[in-house]
Tab-separated table of C-alpha atoms and ligand atoms in Angstrom:
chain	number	residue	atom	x	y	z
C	1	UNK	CA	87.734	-17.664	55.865
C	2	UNK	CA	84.353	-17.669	57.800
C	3	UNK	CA	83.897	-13.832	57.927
C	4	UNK	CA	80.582	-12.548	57.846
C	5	UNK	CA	82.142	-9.774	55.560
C	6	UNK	CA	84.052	-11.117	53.190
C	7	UNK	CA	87.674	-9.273	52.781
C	8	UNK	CA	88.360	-11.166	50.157
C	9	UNK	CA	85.420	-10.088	47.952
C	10	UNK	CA	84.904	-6.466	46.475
C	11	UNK	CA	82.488	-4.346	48.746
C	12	UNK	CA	79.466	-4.335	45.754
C	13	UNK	CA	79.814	-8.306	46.361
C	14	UNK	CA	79.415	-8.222	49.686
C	15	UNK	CA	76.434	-5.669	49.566
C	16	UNK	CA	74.694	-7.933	47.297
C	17	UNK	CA	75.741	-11.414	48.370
C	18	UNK	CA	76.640	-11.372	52.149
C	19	UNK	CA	76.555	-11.572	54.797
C	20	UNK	CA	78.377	-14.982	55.126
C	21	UNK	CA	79.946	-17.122	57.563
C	22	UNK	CA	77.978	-17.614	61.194
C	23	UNK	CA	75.393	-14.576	60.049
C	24	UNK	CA	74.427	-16.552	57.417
C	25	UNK	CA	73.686	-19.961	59.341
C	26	UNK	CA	70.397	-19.987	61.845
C	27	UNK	CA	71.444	-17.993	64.825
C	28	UNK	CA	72.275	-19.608	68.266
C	29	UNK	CA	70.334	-19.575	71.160
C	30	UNK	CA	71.492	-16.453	72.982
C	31	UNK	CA	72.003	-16.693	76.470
C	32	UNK	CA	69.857	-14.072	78.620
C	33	UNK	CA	71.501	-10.828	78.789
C	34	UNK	CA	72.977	-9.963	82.448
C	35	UNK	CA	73.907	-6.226	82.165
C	36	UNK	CA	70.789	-4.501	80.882
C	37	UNK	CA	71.663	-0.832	80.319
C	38	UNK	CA	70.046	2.560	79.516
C	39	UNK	CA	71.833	3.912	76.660
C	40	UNK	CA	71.014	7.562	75.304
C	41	UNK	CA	67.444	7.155	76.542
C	42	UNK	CA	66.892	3.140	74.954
C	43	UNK	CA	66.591	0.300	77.236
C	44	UNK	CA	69.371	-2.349	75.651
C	45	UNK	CA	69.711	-5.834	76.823
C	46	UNK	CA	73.389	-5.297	76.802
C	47	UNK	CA	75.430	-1.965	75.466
C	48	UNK	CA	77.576	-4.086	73.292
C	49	UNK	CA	77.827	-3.999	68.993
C	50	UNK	CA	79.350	-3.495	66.258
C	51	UNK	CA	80.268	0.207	65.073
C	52	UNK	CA	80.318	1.489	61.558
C	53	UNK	CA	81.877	-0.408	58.678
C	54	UNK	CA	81.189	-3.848	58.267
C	55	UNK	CA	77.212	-3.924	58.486
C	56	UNK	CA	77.059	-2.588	55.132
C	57	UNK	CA	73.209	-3.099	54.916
C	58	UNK	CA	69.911	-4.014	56.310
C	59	UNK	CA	70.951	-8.183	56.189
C	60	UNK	CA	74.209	-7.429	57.847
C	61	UNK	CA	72.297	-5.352	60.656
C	62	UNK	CA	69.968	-8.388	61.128
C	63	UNK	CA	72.080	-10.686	61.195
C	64	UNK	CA	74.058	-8.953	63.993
C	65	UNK	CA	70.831	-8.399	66.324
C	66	UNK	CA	69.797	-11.718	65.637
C	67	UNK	CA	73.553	-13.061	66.777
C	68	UNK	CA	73.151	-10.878	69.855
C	69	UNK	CA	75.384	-7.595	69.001
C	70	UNK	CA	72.199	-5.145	70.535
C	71	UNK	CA	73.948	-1.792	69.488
C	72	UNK	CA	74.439	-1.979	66.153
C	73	UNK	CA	75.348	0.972	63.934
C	74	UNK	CA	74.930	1.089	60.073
C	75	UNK	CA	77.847	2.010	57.606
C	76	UNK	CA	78.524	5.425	57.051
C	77	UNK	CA	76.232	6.633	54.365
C	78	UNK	CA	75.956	10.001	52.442
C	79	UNK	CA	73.990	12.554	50.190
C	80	UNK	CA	74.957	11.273	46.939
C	81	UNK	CA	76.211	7.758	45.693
C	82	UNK	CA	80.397	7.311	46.053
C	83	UNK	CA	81.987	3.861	44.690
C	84	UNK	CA	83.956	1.842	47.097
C	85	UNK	CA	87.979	1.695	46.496
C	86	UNK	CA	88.437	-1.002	44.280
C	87	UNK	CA	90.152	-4.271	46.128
C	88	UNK	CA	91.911	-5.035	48.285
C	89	UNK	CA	90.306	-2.884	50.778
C	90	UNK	CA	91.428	-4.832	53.627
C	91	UNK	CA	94.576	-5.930	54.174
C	92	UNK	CA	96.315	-7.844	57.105
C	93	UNK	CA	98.718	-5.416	59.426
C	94	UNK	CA	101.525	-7.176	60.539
C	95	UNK	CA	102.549	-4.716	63.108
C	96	UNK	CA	104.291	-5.968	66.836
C	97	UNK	CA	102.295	-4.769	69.317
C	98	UNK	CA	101.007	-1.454	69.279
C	99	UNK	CA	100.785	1.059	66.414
C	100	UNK	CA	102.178	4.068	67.098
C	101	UNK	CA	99.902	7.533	66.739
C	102	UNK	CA	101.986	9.225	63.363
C	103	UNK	CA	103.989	6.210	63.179
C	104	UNK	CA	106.430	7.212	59.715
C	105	UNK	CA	108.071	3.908	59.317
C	106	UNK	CA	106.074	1.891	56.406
C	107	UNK	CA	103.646	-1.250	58.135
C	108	UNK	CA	103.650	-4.307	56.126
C	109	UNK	CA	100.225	-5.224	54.875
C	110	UNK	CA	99.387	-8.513	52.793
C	111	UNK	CA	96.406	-10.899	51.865
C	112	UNK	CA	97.366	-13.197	54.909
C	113	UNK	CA	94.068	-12.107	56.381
C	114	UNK	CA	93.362	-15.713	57.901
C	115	UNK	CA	94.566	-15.562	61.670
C	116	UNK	CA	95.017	-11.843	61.070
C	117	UNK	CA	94.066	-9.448	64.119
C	118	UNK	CA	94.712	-6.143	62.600
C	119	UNK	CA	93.741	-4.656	59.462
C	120	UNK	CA	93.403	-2.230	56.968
C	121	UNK	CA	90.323	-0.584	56.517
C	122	UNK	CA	90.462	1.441	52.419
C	123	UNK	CA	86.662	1.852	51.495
C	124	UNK	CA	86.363	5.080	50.251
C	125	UNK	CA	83.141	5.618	52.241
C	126	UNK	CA	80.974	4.193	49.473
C	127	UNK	CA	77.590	5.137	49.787
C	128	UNK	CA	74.227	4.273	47.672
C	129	UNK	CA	72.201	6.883	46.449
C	130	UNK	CA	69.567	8.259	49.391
C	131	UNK	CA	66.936	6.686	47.912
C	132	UNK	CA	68.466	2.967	48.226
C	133	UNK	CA	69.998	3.275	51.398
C	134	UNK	CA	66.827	5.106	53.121
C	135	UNK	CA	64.487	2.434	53.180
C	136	UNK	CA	67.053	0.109	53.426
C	137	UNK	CA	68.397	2.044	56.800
C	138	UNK	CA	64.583	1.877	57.576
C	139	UNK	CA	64.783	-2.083	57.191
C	140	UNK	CA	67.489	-2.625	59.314
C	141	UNK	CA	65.696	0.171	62.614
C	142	UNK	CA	62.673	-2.584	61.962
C	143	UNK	CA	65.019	-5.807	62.346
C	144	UNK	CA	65.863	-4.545	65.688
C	145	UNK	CA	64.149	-6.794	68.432
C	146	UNK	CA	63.641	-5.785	72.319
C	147	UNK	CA	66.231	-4.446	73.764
C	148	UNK	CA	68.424	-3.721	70.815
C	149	UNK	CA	69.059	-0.337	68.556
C	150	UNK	CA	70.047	0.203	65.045
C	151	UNK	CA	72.185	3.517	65.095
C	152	UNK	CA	72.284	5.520	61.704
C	153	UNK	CA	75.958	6.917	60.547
C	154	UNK	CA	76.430	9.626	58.001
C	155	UNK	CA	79.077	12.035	57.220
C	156	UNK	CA	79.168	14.970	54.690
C	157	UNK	CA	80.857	14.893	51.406
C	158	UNK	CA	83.327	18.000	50.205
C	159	UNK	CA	82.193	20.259	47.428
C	160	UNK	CA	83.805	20.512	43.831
C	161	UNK	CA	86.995	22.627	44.565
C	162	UNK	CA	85.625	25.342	42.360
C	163	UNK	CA	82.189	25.322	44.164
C	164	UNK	CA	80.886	28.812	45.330
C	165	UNK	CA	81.069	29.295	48.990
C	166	UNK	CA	82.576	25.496	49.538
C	167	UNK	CA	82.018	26.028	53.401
C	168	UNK	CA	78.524	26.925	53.240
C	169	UNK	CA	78.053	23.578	51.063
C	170	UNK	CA	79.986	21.375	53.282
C	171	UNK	CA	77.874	21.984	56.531
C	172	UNK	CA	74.716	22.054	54.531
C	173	UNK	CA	75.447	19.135	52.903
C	174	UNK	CA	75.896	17.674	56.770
C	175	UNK	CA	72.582	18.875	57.085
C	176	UNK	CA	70.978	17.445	54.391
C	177	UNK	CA	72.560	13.634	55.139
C	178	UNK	CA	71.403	13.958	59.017
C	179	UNK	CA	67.963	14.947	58.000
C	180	UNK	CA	67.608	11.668	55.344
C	181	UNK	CA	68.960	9.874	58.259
C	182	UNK	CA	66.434	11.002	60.589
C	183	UNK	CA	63.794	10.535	58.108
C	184	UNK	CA	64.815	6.894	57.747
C	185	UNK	CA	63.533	6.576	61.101
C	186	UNK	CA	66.592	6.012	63.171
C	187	UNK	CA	66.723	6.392	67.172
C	188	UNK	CA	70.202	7.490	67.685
C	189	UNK	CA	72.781	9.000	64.663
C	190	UNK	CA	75.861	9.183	64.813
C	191	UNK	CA	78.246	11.720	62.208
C	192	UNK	CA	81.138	10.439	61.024
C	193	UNK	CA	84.090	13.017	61.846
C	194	UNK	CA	87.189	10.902	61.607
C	195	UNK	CA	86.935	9.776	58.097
C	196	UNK	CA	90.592	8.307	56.900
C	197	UNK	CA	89.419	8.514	53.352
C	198	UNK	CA	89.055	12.289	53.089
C	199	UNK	CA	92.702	13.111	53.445
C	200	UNK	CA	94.349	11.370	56.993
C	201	UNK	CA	96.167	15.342	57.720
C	202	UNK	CA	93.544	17.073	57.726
C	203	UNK	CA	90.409	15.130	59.862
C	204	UNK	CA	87.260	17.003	60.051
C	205	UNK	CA	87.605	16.497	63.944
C	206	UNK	CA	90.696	17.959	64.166
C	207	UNK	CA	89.033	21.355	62.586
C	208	UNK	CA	86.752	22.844	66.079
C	209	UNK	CA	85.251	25.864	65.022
C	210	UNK	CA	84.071	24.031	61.551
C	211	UNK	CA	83.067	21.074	63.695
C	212	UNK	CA	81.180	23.014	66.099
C	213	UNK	CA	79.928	24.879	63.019
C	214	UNK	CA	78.293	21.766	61.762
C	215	UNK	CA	77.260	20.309	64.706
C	216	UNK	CA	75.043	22.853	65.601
C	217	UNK	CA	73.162	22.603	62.256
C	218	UNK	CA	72.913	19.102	62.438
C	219	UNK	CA	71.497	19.427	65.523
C	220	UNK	CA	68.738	22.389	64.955
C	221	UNK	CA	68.159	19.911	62.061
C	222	UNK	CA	66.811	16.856	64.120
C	223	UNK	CA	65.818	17.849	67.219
C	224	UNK	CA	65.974	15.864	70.141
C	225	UNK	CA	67.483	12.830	68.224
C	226	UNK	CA	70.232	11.901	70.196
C	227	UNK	CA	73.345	12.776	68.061
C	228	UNK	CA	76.935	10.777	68.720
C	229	UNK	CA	80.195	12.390	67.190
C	230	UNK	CA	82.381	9.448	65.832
C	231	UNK	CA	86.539	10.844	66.880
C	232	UNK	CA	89.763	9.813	65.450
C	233	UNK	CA	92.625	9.381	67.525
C	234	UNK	CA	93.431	12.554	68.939
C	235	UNK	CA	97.508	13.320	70.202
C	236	UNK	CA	96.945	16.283	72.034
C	237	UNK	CA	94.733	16.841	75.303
C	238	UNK	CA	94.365	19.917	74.920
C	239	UNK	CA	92.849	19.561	71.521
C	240	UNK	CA	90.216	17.149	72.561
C	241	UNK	CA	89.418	19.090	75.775
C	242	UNK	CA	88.795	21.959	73.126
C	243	UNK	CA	86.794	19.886	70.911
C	244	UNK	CA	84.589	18.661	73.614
C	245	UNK	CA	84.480	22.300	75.373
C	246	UNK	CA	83.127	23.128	71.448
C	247	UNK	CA	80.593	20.271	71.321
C	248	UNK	CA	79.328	18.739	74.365
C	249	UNK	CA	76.701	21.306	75.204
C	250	UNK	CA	75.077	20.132	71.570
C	251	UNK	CA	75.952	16.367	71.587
C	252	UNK	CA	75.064	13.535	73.350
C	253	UNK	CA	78.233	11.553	73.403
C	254	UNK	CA	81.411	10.590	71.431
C	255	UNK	CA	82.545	7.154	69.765
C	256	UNK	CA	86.052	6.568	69.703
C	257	UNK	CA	88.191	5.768	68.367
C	258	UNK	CA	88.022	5.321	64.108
C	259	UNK	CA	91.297	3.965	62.710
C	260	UNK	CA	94.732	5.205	63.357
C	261	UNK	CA	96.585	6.079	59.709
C	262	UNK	CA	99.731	4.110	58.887
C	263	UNK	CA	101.651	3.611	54.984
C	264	UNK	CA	101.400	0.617	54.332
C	265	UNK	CA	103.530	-1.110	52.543
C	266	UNK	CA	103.895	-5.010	51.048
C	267	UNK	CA	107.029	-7.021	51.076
C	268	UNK	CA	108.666	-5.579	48.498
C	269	UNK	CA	108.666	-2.283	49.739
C	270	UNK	CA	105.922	-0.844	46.932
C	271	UNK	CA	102.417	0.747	48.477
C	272	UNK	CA	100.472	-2.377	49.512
C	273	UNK	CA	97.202	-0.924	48.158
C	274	UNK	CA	96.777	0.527	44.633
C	275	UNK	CA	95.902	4.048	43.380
C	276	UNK	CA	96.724	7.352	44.369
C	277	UNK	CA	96.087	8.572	47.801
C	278	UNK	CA	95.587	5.268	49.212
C	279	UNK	CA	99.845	4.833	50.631
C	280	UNK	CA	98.448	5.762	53.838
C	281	UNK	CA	95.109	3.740	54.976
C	282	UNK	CA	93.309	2.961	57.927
C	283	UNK	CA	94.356	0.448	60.564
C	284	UNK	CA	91.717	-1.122	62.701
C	285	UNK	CA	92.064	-4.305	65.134
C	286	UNK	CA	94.197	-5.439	68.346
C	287	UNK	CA	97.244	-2.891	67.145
C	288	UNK	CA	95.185	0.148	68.148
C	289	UNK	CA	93.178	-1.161	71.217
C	290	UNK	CA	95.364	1.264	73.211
C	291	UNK	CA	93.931	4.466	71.717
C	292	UNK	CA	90.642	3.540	71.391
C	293	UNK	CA	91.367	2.218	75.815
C	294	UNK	CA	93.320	6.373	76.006
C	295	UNK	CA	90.710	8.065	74.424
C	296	UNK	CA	87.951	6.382	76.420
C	297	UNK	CA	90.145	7.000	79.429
C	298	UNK	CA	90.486	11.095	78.577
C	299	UNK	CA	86.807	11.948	77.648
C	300	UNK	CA	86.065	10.049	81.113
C	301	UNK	CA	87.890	12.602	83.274
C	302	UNK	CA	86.579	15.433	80.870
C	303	UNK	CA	83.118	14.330	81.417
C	304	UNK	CA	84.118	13.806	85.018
C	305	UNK	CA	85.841	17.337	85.121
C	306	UNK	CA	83.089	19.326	83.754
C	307	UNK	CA	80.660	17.460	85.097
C	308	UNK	CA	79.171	16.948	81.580
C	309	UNK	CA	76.344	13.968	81.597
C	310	UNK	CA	77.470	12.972	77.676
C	311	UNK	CA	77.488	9.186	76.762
C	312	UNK	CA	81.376	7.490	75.493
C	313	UNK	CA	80.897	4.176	72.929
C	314	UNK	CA	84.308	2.801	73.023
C	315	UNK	CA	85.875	1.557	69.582
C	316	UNK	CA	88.933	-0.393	68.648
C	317	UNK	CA	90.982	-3.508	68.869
C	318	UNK	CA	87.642	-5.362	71.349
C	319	UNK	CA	88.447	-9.023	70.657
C	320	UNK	CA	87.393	-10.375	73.562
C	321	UNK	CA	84.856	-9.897	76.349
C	322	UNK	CA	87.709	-9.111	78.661
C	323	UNK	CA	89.004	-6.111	75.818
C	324	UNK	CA	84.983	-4.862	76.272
C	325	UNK	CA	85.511	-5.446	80.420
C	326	UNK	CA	88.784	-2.798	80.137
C	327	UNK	CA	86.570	-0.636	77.846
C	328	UNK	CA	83.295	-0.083	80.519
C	329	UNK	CA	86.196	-0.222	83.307
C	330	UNK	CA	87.748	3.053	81.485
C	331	UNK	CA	84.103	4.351	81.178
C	332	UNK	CA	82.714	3.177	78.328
C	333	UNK	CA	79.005	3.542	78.001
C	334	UNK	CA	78.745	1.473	75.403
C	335	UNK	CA	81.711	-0.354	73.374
C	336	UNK	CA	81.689	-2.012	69.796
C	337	UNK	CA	83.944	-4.464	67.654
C	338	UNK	CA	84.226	-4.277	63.997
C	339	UNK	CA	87.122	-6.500	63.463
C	340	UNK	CA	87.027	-8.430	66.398
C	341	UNK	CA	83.036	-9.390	65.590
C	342	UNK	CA	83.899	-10.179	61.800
C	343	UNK	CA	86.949	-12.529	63.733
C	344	UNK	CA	84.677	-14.315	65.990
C	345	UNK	CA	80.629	-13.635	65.372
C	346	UNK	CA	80.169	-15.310	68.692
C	347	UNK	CA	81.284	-12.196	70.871
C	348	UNK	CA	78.260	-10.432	70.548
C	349	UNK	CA	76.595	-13.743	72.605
C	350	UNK	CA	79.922	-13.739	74.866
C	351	UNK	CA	79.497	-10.417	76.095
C	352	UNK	CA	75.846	-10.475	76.855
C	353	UNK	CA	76.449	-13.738	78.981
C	354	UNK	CA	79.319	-11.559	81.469
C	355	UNK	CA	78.322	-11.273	85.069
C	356	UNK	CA	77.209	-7.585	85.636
C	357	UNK	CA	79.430	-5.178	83.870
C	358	UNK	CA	80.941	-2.149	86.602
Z	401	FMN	C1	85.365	-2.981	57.111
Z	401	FMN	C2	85.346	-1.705	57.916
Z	401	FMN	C3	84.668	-0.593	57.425
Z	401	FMN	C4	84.593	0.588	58.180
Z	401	FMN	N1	83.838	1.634	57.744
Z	401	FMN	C5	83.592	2.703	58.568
Z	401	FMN	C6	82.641	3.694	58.230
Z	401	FMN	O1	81.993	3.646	57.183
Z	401	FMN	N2	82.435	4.712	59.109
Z	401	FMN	C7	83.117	4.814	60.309
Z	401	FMN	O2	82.864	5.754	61.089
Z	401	FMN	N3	84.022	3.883	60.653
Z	401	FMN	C8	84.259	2.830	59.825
Z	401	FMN	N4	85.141	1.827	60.214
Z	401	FMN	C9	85.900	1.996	61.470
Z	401	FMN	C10	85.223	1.272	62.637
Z	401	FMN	O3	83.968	1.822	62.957
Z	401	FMN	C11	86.105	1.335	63.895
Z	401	FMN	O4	86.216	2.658	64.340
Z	401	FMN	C12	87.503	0.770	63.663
Z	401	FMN	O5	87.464	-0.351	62.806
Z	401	FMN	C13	88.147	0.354	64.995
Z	401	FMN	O6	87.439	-0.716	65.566
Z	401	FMN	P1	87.970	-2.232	65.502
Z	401	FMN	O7	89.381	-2.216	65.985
Z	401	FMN	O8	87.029	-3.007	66.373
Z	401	FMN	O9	87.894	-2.648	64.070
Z	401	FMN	C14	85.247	0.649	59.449
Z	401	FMN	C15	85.961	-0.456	59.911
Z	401	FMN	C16	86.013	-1.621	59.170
Z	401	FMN	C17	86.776	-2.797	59.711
């Protein structure tokens, strides 16, 4: 397996140890990007990365600029330190086709990861403690060269249940993560709202007036840093048209789409990954390229509708430059791949060689 992270190895190995694979070998010779772009205010020699997840640190965030991903965001971080699930955290999918939004039949899932295109995704949102991962996110702003952007995700982290006033806590604790963010020296952040790991039911991004709650004190917080809202899948239109009607005054764009949920299951019919409240885990890769394609496609005619200027990065199931082609065709921005990078490290260098994107 030649990924540059490592499935097979726990997340802490990774951290230390990675990345491996192509971003550990000299880089190629990129070819000269065609489809220079303005994106939230940054010139970018092409609007093409790799979103949240698997550049787990300032070597991983290189090592992607330096293999020609120029919009590169770095894994979700937090206020206080959180342990990653223990292994496996990501599993092959062997789904046919698409997955379905609230599919209820059980997905098989197994450690046939080699020739795999879709995957589990059970992390747990680990996170170091501020002061590790704020001069490391600091490290990986500086390793961006012309023409590329390191993009700083965070997300808050739930109270105790018997905390006073657990609301209260929850946005400031929002605030508090965007501000170490900002301090870190970040152009663009980007708040994790569609986080499988806090319970798959209940999203944060599902929740509007808590969401637009939060938003706005993130955003009194820093300023004119332009702020991206990272969105599950959502089912209902009029949900999302309610959640951008909430939002898009304050914002300046949307990522979607994070994972879809599925229960996963291995062949003999037990929960493929162990402990409680991991039966139903994040699925990532080709099976969900169609939601990450719908929701791209609906925030589009919103924006077009309202005549709202905000900025869409388009997420999920990009394996090829032709999946990033539908992507700006639907009216992506910007669009990243965080399986189909770790698959083949060479897209990053494929898509900045295209002829001139639409
Ligand atoms: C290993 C891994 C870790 C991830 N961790 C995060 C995360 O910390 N924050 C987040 O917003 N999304 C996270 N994601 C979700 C991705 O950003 C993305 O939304 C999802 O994988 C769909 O894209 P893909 O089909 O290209 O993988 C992670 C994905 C992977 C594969």
């Amino acid at each position: 397996m030649t990924w540059f992270y490592d499935p097979r190895r726990s997340y802490e190995d990774n951290y230390a140890h990675g990345p491996f694979g192509a971003f550990a070998a000299p880089p190629p010779a990129l070819p000269a990007p065609t489809a220079r772009a303005s994106f939230l205010g940054h010139d970018v020699a092409s609007p093409f990365g790799i979103p949240a997840g698997p550049l787990v640190n300032a070597a991983f965030c290189a090592a992607a600029f330096r293999h020609g991903f120029d919009v590169n965001v770095y894994k979700t971080v937090r206020t206080g330190a959180r342990a990653a699930h223990p292994l496996p955290n990501a599993l092959a999918v062997h789904v046919d086709g698409r997955l379905a939004a609230g599919r209820v039949d059980p997905v098989l899932a197994d450690a046939a990861l080699e020739g795999a295109t879709s995957i589990s995704n059970s992390f747990g949102v680990p996170s170091r403690d501020p002061d590790a991962w704020q001069p490391d996110m600091a490290a990986a702003v500086a390793a961006a060269g012309e023409g590329q952007l390191l993009v700083g995700s965070f997300q808050g982290t739930h109270p105790a249940p018997d905390a006073p006033d657990r609301e209260a806590a929850y946005v400031a604790d929002h605030v508090a993560a965007a501000a170490l963010v900002a301090e870190a020296g970040v152009p663009v952040l980007e708040l994790n709202l569609s986080c499988p790991n806090e319970g798959t039911g209940a999203l944060l991004c599902f929740d509007v007036p808590l969401v637009a709650c939060i938003v706005a004190a993130v955003k009194e917080r820093v300023g004119d840093l332009p702020l991206l809202l990272k969105l599950a899948h959502f089912r209902d239109d009029a949900a999302l048209a309610r959640m951008v009607d909430a939002t898009a005054g304050i914002v300046d764009g949307y990522a979607a789409v994070n994972t879809l949920p599925a229960r996963l299951v291995g062949a003999d019919g037990a929960p493929a990954l162990p402990g409680a409240g991991r039966e139903v885990a994040g699925v990532c890769g080709d099976a969900i390229r169609w939601a990450g394609l719908e929701m791209v496609g609906r925030l589009a005619r919103l924006r077009e509708d309202a005549g709202r200027p905000y900025a869409i990065v388009g997420v999920g199931g990009v394996l090829t430059a032709e999946h990033h082609a539908a992507y700006r065709a639907a009216g992506a921005d910007a669009v990243m791949s965080a399986t189909g990078a770790m698959i083949d490290p060479g897209l990053g260098a494929a898509v900045r060689a295209l002829p001139v994107s639409p």
